[in-house]
């Protein structure tokens, strides 16, 4: 948390801690208020303040207005100022122009208001003047501990508390549910609220953060992790400025509550994004990697986000590296599409065990497919027992059931209950049919805690997100500890290839045996000692691109060739014409690139990619946040599109993946230990059956001093 | 059509043509019946026949039963047999066991019934006995011209005709609409019907083909292309056995009616698929390529299929190589996600013209983003004019509008009408809000012919499919004519490298200048004539892998090197030790693979891929059906993931794409001209700024003799 607190607070730990407690308590007051004041309501019903008052009409607690002249608006008592309030309210809704907000916020804080929600735009998103107002608001919050949602947002809803804090009419139709929404955009927050409502799910708390001067994503995650009404969190991110802190927060939240996220920025939408959020999007690839590594699930669309969060609010699976599922379908065609989607997502549908198949075979007509999926044909009386048999198969972690509504032959609750009671494993149900049938299935199955989804695609999605959640939590449970190595001296450089490789070796990364020849004589002596063939490389600080100038000579086997190589290098213009690096040639293998970068938001990251111009053109690389564990790297390598190149493809050696992991972990640790390093690149890292060797290495200083 | 007609019919053209007319007329009778007979209904309401009769209760035409003993069932008159029917019905529903169906079908045909729909399974999908029954049914249809839907399907619905021919209750709730469904699976047909109904769209005709003994996908496409109630077709394919014929049918249908398809088989689902459909899936990649080339749009899920077809049933765009769109959004966050999805799909959102921006700037508050997307902030009175201004921008082909429901400030129909009236361009609307608001927006906009979709993702999908339809129709309008070259002699082979290259040259494909040296003396003479350096390759029919045995020597520049190369090759064990191919070395470039294959279903196909082991590991290739046009190849190359390798990436030459096109077109023509060729492969095809050269070529005979 310390990265975003003003420095002044750090110097007085006790006061800081008290203020932190106040802030935490006020955050809960803001989102679960027992009393609310609206500022900006008037006799004019079109005003945002009047609309906000109206949408709060169901609020069961104390609801008042602050207005300089009126005594009553919409039947609610008015007070001339915050100071006049008989008691400090938990939440104040400021539906007034930006220029009046700072003073109102200051007065609210003075009166002990828990939090304010500022509707208006006209702050940081509009230029310097607005940014000044925004800074003033931030200062009030930091000083007093009052919390602020917004400005520039459509607000939040907490239907269970009857608190609809928004100026948008109709938001009060969003029902009460177990999914919380945290969106950087107010419009996306409303969109997700409506989408969840259309799924029959509703929300616990749904908040649009807007400019997020005070209340940010991490505050919401901390609040929701402990919120009894919230069982899953739907997260929307545009740009993330304090990524590393979000990463740490998520690592603590996702084991308690599943988090599903949409991250804007699949395409280049830079200019509009900056105009909207006021900050750069950053690398979406790194954002997705960080969220995943912290145990969250990233999907592409709001439709998927709402559906995935709804499913996970009803069921989670225990952490596991890979899950096997069974599919029981009443209709073959949809079953084929579900199977297809699950397999495309990498989920195993293993053949059921012999005992299971025997049981199922006895329950179904002959000639049906029973290996997995099980195609029951039109559901018959044995359907519930088929589902239970599949669930009882010890190789199966979850069962998906699909059946088009046909009440005379399929009662969903009766079909799924035996399996649920016998095994406790997740049994998901997908269906289609007339709306009343679907509603009945959903209601009946809700009692079992079983997610019901509409259609084959969503059943496949449900299985996919349950699996992803379990896999990501398993990976998170195998995450590396964030422990720097014993104190290391600050590096000063400069790093030529030789020095860079020495640094790599000190971190346990193998590099070919080599000798730096400062003179021709030294070079000749070194050559005699090394295993042939060798590669001879120019080692001149003033030559950047060794290969382009003919400064790398491969496969030097004998004295003649070696002296010819020295002659060739000596002819290259440089201040140190005879300085060469002589290196034993590494065995053949697959070439990878392992890089370490310091992301402005996410901090030290390790990138692993396949070497070569084609892999580069296809951007086939994966990224993870340091520190990395063996598990992290294993998962990352599995995400390379060209991963089969690591497994003995077309006569290439089968690569030692643990050796790659060792290098990647070490590169991450190097960045963690040495904040003065901006960037590291091992290119290529040559890998075969027995290990990984850094053939070239680059270290760039200039990170955080 | 001839590929699926029994051979006997071909011999009598006049009779065949009359039968064809009968078949066509009977197809229409089956799906738009004025009279129906149900076989298999009884006093037992659980029987499929009784259920089928019940779901037909709204049928406005004549509805009777065929039953050996009853005189009335559910108030409908019964007749003992088809022969006893007072008049031949258009449709007979056979809800009786498989073993009774052949006789019933024969009797129906005898009585002049237009078509039968067979509910039951127990035919080809269950083994030899069932296959025999199925063959008998097919024979009756082929002989008499009566049509057959099924067997083994849930039937079809034609709500406008009040004809719900299915045993599944609830299907009668699916509403009347303009989207037709053609599904290989009965379960998928019902799924799509329900999904379309949930979108508020309904269906015109929705048919599940089941085992498709007689009525197949092509029959349905032909019928629907001319069906006045159908404005778009949603197609579901599992395996396609007569792909080339389907390709030809689709090329004629898609310009009349947009076709959107889901194709099973993204993952390996072979065994279950075979059990279900009774045939192999074939290559999904080729299926998708064929559908696209024929002007259809392939999507991944049934949800997308229903939504895309619904949108296209309301609007199409004219054929165009690429479309530019504008987005007007009332909320920035959803607007960002829509922009992101459109750009990820390759759709241009160009900056609006200066006049347009000036107009819009005057309509909106300062500091809003107006370049495109236009972020209006909360919609104000100027919103309709903003939409119109964007639509009037001459660079813009379609406008997407997103606004969360807020009736006091945004009336969707009023907002979109001016743009629609002024330009006639497609104006799509996406929204979210309370259900009654959405219904009102949909109803109001339906009058404008404007598609309304729910949520940001679906608005992006709507834009994407409109664009895809226009692009695919443009490509189709530039398709190659299916014209074989002037008669060519049948090739007999065998084809060694030299002969293969000669064949390539005869089709205008460049290969390096080369000489085949049969003897050492001839080789030496040839070497003197050729431009150096050359490559020397063993040319022995009994050596398959030239490189592996050291039979390819590159970069031979002088006589010493050449004689050494000859010596080396002469040492390789073969019956013809001195036979060598001496070839001028081609300039550097990018290496591609161009192959021609004869797909069992789709016929001659051309595959283009990037060369090298990495591209192979990443399966980075594209496929098209011969004959190919320049446009086809341009679109195919654009679909390569590593396409930037063709455009001067990292110092590689910028490739001559029209030279690649020339080669691909020629390979396709070669397969069309020579059915005796099974396979052709040019690997590598080396390409640079000025052309493309086949460095090696393989021709395998053994296709259709």
CSV table of N, CA, C and O in Angstrom, one decimal, chain A residues 426-480:
chain,number,residue,atom,x,y,z
A,426,UNK,N,-18.5,-30.2,-8.8
A,426,UNK,CA,-19.3,-29.3,-9.5
A,426,UNK,C,-20.0,-30.0,-10.7
A,426,UNK,O,-19.4,-30.7,-11.4
A,427,UNK,N,-21.3,-29.8,-10.7
A,427,UNK,CA,-22.2,-30.3,-11.8
A,427,UNK,C,-22.8,-29.1,-12.4
A,427,UNK,O,-23.6,-28.4,-11.8
A,428,UNK,N,-22.4,-28.7,-13.6
A,428,UNK,CA,-22.9,-27.5,-14.3
A,428,UNK,C,-24.0,-27.9,-15.3
A,428,UNK,O,-23.9,-28.9,-15.9
A,429,UNK,N,-25.0,-27.0,-15.4
A,429,UNK,CA,-26.1,-27.3,-16.3
A,429,UNK,C,-26.2,-26.3,-17.4
A,429,UNK,O,-26.3,-25.1,-17.1
A,430,UNK,N,-26.4,-26.7,-18.6
A,430,UNK,CA,-26.6,-25.8,-19.7
A,430,UNK,C,-27.9,-26.2,-20.4
A,430,UNK,O,-28.1,-27.4,-20.6
A,431,UNK,N,-28.7,-25.3,-20.8
A,431,UNK,CA,-30.0,-25.6,-21.4
A,431,UNK,C,-30.5,-24.5,-22.3
A,431,UNK,O,-29.9,-23.4,-22.4
A,432,UNK,N,-31.5,-24.8,-23.0
A,432,UNK,CA,-32.2,-23.8,-23.9
A,432,UNK,C,-33.7,-24.3,-24.0
A,432,UNK,O,-34.0,-25.5,-23.8
A,433,UNK,N,-34.6,-23.3,-24.2
A,433,UNK,CA,-36.0,-23.7,-24.3
A,433,UNK,C,-36.8,-22.4,-24.0
A,433,UNK,O,-36.3,-21.3,-24.0
A,434,UNK,N,-38.1,-22.6,-23.9
A,434,UNK,CA,-39.0,-21.5,-23.6
A,434,UNK,C,-38.5,-20.8,-22.2
A,434,UNK,O,-38.1,-21.5,-21.3
A,435,UNK,N,-38.7,-19.5,-22.2
A,435,UNK,CA,-38.2,-18.8,-21.0
A,435,UNK,C,-38.6,-19.3,-19.7
A,435,UNK,O,-37.8,-19.4,-18.7
A,436,UNK,N,-39.9,-19.6,-19.5
A,436,UNK,CA,-40.3,-20.1,-18.2
A,436,UNK,C,-39.6,-21.4,-17.8
A,436,UNK,O,-39.3,-21.6,-16.6
A,437,UNK,N,-39.4,-22.3,-18.8
A,437,UNK,CA,-38.7,-23.5,-18.4
A,437,UNK,C,-37.3,-23.2,-17.9
A,437,UNK,O,-36.8,-23.8,-17.0
A,438,UNK,N,-36.6,-22.2,-18.6
A,438,UNK,CA,-35.3,-21.9,-18.2
A,438,UNK,C,-35.3,-21.3,-16.8
A,438,UNK,O,-34.4,-21.6,-15.9
A,439,UNK,N,-36.2,-20.4,-16.5
A,439,UNK,CA,-36.3,-19.8,-15.2
A,439,UNK,C,-36.5,-20.9,-14.1
A,439,UNK,O,-35.9,-20.8,-13.0
A,440,UNK,N,-37.4,-21.9,-14.4
A,440,UNK,CA,-37.6,-22.9,-13.4
A,440,UNK,C,-36.3,-23.7,-13.2
A,440,UNK,O,-36.0,-24.0,-12.0
A,441,UNK,N,-35.6,-24.1,-14.3
A,441,UNK,CA,-34.4,-24.8,-14.1
A,441,UNK,C,-33.4,-24.0,-13.2
A,441,UNK,O,-32.8,-24.6,-12.3
A,442,UNK,N,-33.3,-22.7,-13.5
A,442,UNK,CA,-32.3,-21.9,-12.8
A,442,UNK,C,-32.7,-21.9,-11.3
A,442,UNK,O,-31.9,-22.0,-10.4
A,443,UNK,N,-34.0,-21.7,-11.0
A,443,UNK,CA,-34.4,-21.6,-9.6
A,443,UNK,C,-34.2,-22.9,-8.9
A,443,UNK,O,-33.7,-23.0,-7.8
A,444,UNK,N,-34.6,-24.0,-9.6
A,444,UNK,CA,-34.5,-25.3,-8.9
A,444,UNK,C,-33.0,-25.6,-8.7
A,444,UNK,O,-32.7,-26.2,-7.6
A,445,UNK,N,-32.1,-25.3,-9.6
A,445,UNK,CA,-30.7,-25.7,-9.5
A,445,UNK,C,-30.0,-24.7,-8.5
A,445,UNK,O,-29.0,-25.1,-8.0
A,446,UNK,N,-30.5,-23.5,-8.4
A,446,UNK,CA,-29.9,-22.6,-7.5
A,446,UNK,C,-29.8,-23.1,-6.1
A,446,UNK,O,-28.8,-23.0,-5.3
A,447,UNK,N,-30.9,-23.9,-5.7
A,447,UNK,CA,-30.9,-24.5,-4.4
A,447,UNK,C,-29.7,-25.5,-4.2
A,447,UNK,O,-29.3,-25.7,-3.1
A,448,UNK,N,-29.3,-26.1,-5.3
A,448,UNK,CA,-28.2,-27.1,-5.3
A,448,UNK,C,-26.8,-26.3,-5.3
A,448,UNK,O,-25.8,-27.0,-5.2
A,449,UNK,N,-26.9,-25.0,-5.5
A,449,UNK,CA,-25.6,-24.3,-5.7
A,449,UNK,C,-25.0,-24.6,-7.1
A,449,UNK,O,-23.8,-24.4,-7.3
A,450,UNK,N,-25.8,-25.0,-8.0
A,450,UNK,CA,-25.3,-25.4,-9.3
A,450,UNK,C,-25.6,-24.3,-10.3
A,450,UNK,O,-26.7,-23.8,-10.5
A,451,UNK,N,-24.6,-23.8,-11.0
A,451,UNK,CA,-24.8,-22.8,-12.1
A,451,UNK,C,-25.6,-23.3,-13.2
A,451,UNK,O,-25.3,-24.4,-13.7
A,452,UNK,N,-26.6,-22.6,-13.7
A,452,UNK,CA,-27.3,-22.9,-14.9
A,452,UNK,C,-27.0,-21.8,-15.9
A,452,UNK,O,-27.1,-20.6,-15.6
A,453,UNK,N,-26.7,-22.2,-17.1
A,453,UNK,CA,-26.4,-21.3,-18.1
A,453,UNK,C,-27.2,-21.6,-19.4
A,453,UNK,O,-27.6,-22.7,-19.6
A,454,UNK,N,-27.3,-20.6,-20.2
A,454,UNK,CA,-28.2,-20.7,-21.4
A,454,UNK,C,-27.4,-21.0,-22.7
A,454,UNK,O,-26.6,-20.2,-23.1
A,455,UNK,N,-27.5,-22.2,-23.2
A,455,UNK,CA,-26.9,-22.6,-24.4
A,455,UNK,C,-25.6,-23.3,-24.3
A,455,UNK,O,-24.9,-23.3,-23.3
A,456,UNK,N,-25.2,-24.0,-25.4
A,456,UNK,CA,-24.0,-24.8,-25.4
A,456,UNK,C,-22.7,-23.9,-25.2
A,456,UNK,O,-21.8,-24.3,-24.5
A,457,UNK,N,-22.6,-22.7,-25.8
A,457,UNK,CA,-21.4,-21.9,-25.7
A,457,UNK,C,-21.1,-21.6,-24.3
A,457,UNK,O,-20.0,-21.6,-23.8
A,458,UNK,N,-22.2,-21.2,-23.6
A,458,UNK,CA,-22.0,-20.7,-22.2
A,458,UNK,C,-21.7,-21.9,-21.3
A,458,UNK,O,-21.0,-21.7,-20.2
A,459,UNK,N,-22.2,-23.1,-21.6
A,459,UNK,CA,-21.8,-24.2,-20.8
A,459,UNK,C,-20.3,-24.5,-20.9
A,459,UNK,O,-19.6,-24.7,-19.9
A,460,UNK,N,-19.8,-24.4,-22.2
A,460,UNK,CA,-18.4,-24.6,-22.4
A,460,UNK,C,-17.6,-23.5,-21.7
A,460,UNK,O,-16.6,-23.7,-21.1
A,461,UNK,N,-18.1,-22.3,-21.7
A,461,UNK,CA,-17.4,-21.2,-21.0
A,461,UNK,C,-17.4,-21.4,-19.5
A,461,UNK,O,-16.4,-21.2,-18.9
A,462,UNK,N,-18.5,-21.9,-19.0
A,462,UNK,CA,-18.6,-22.2,-17.6
A,462,UNK,C,-17.5,-23.2,-17.2
A,462,UNK,O,-16.7,-23.0,-16.2
A,463,UNK,N,-17.4,-24.3,-17.9
A,463,UNK,CA,-16.4,-25.3,-17.7
A,463,UNK,C,-15.0,-24.7,-17.8
A,463,UNK,O,-14.1,-25.0,-17.0
A,464,UNK,N,-14.8,-23.9,-18.8
A,464,UNK,CA,-13.5,-23.3,-19.0
A,464,UNK,C,-13.0,-22.4,-17.9
A,464,UNK,O,-11.9,-22.4,-17.5
A,465,UNK,N,-13.9,-21.6,-17.4
A,465,UNK,CA,-13.5,-20.6,-16.3
A,465,UNK,C,-13.4,-21.4,-15.0
A,465,UNK,O,-12.5,-21.0,-14.2
A,466,UNK,N,-14.2,-22.4,-14.7
A,466,UNK,CA,-13.9,-23.1,-13.5
A,466,UNK,C,-12.5,-23.8,-13.5
A,466,UNK,O,-11.8,-23.8,-12.5
A,467,UNK,N,-12.2,-24.3,-14.7
A,467,UNK,CA,-10.9,-24.9,-14.9
A,467,UNK,C,-9.8,-23.9,-14.7
A,467,UNK,O,-8.8,-24.1,-14.0
A,468,UNK,N,-10.0,-22.7,-15.4
A,468,UNK,CA,-8.9,-21.7,-15.3
A,468,UNK,C,-8.7,-21.2,-13.9
A,468,UNK,O,-7.6,-21.0,-13.5
A,469,UNK,N,-9.8,-21.0,-13.2
A,469,UNK,CA,-9.7,-20.5,-11.8
A,469,UNK,C,-8.9,-21.5,-11.0
A,469,UNK,O,-8.0,-21.2,-10.2
A,470,UNK,N,-9.2,-22.8,-11.1
A,470,UNK,CA,-8.5,-23.8,-10.4
A,470,UNK,C,-7.0,-23.9,-10.8
A,470,UNK,O,-6.1,-24.1,-9.9
A,471,UNK,N,-6.7,-23.8,-12.1
A,471,UNK,CA,-5.3,-23.8,-12.5
A,471,UNK,C,-4.6,-22.6,-12.0
A,471,UNK,O,-3.4,-22.7,-11.6
A,472,UNK,N,-5.2,-21.4,-12.1
A,472,UNK,CA,-4.5,-20.2,-11.7
A,472,UNK,C,-4.2,-20.2,-10.2
A,472,UNK,O,-3.2,-19.7,-9.7
A,473,UNK,N,-5.2,-20.7,-9.4
A,473,UNK,CA,-5.0,-20.8,-8.0
A,473,UNK,C,-3.9,-21.8,-7.6
A,473,UNK,O,-3.1,-21.6,-6.7
A,474,UNK,N,-3.8,-22.9,-8.4
A,474,UNK,CA,-2.8,-23.8,-8.2
A,474,UNK,C,-1.4,-23.2,-8.5
A,474,UNK,O,-0.5,-23.3,-7.7
A,475,UNK,N,-1.3,-22.5,-9.6
A,475,UNK,CA,-0.1,-21.8,-9.9
A,475,UNK,C,0.3,-20.8,-8.8
A,475,UNK,O,1.4,-20.7,-8.4
A,476,UNK,N,-0.7,-20.0,-8.3
A,476,UNK,CA,-0.5,-19.0,-7.3
A,476,UNK,C,0.0,-19.7,-6.0
A,476,UNK,O,0.9,-19.1,-5.3
A,477,UNK,N,-0.5,-20.9,-5.7
A,477,UNK,CA,-0.1,-21.6,-4.5
A,477,UNK,C,1.4,-22.1,-4.7
A,477,UNK,O,2.0,-22.5,-3.7
A,478,UNK,N,1.9,-22.1,-5.9
A,478,UNK,CA,3.3,-22.5,-6.1
A,478,UNK,C,4.1,-21.2,-6.6
A,478,UNK,O,5.1,-21.4,-7.2
A,479,UNK,N,3.7,-20.0,-6.2
A,479,UNK,CA,4.4,-18.8,-6.5
A,479,UNK,C,5.7,-18.7,-5.8
A,479,UNK,O,5.8,-19.3,-4.7
A,480,UNK,N,6.6,-18.0,-6.3
A,480,UNK,CA,7.9,-17.8,-5.6
A,480,UNK,C,7.8,-16.8,-4.5
A,480,UNK,O,6.9,-15.8,-4.6
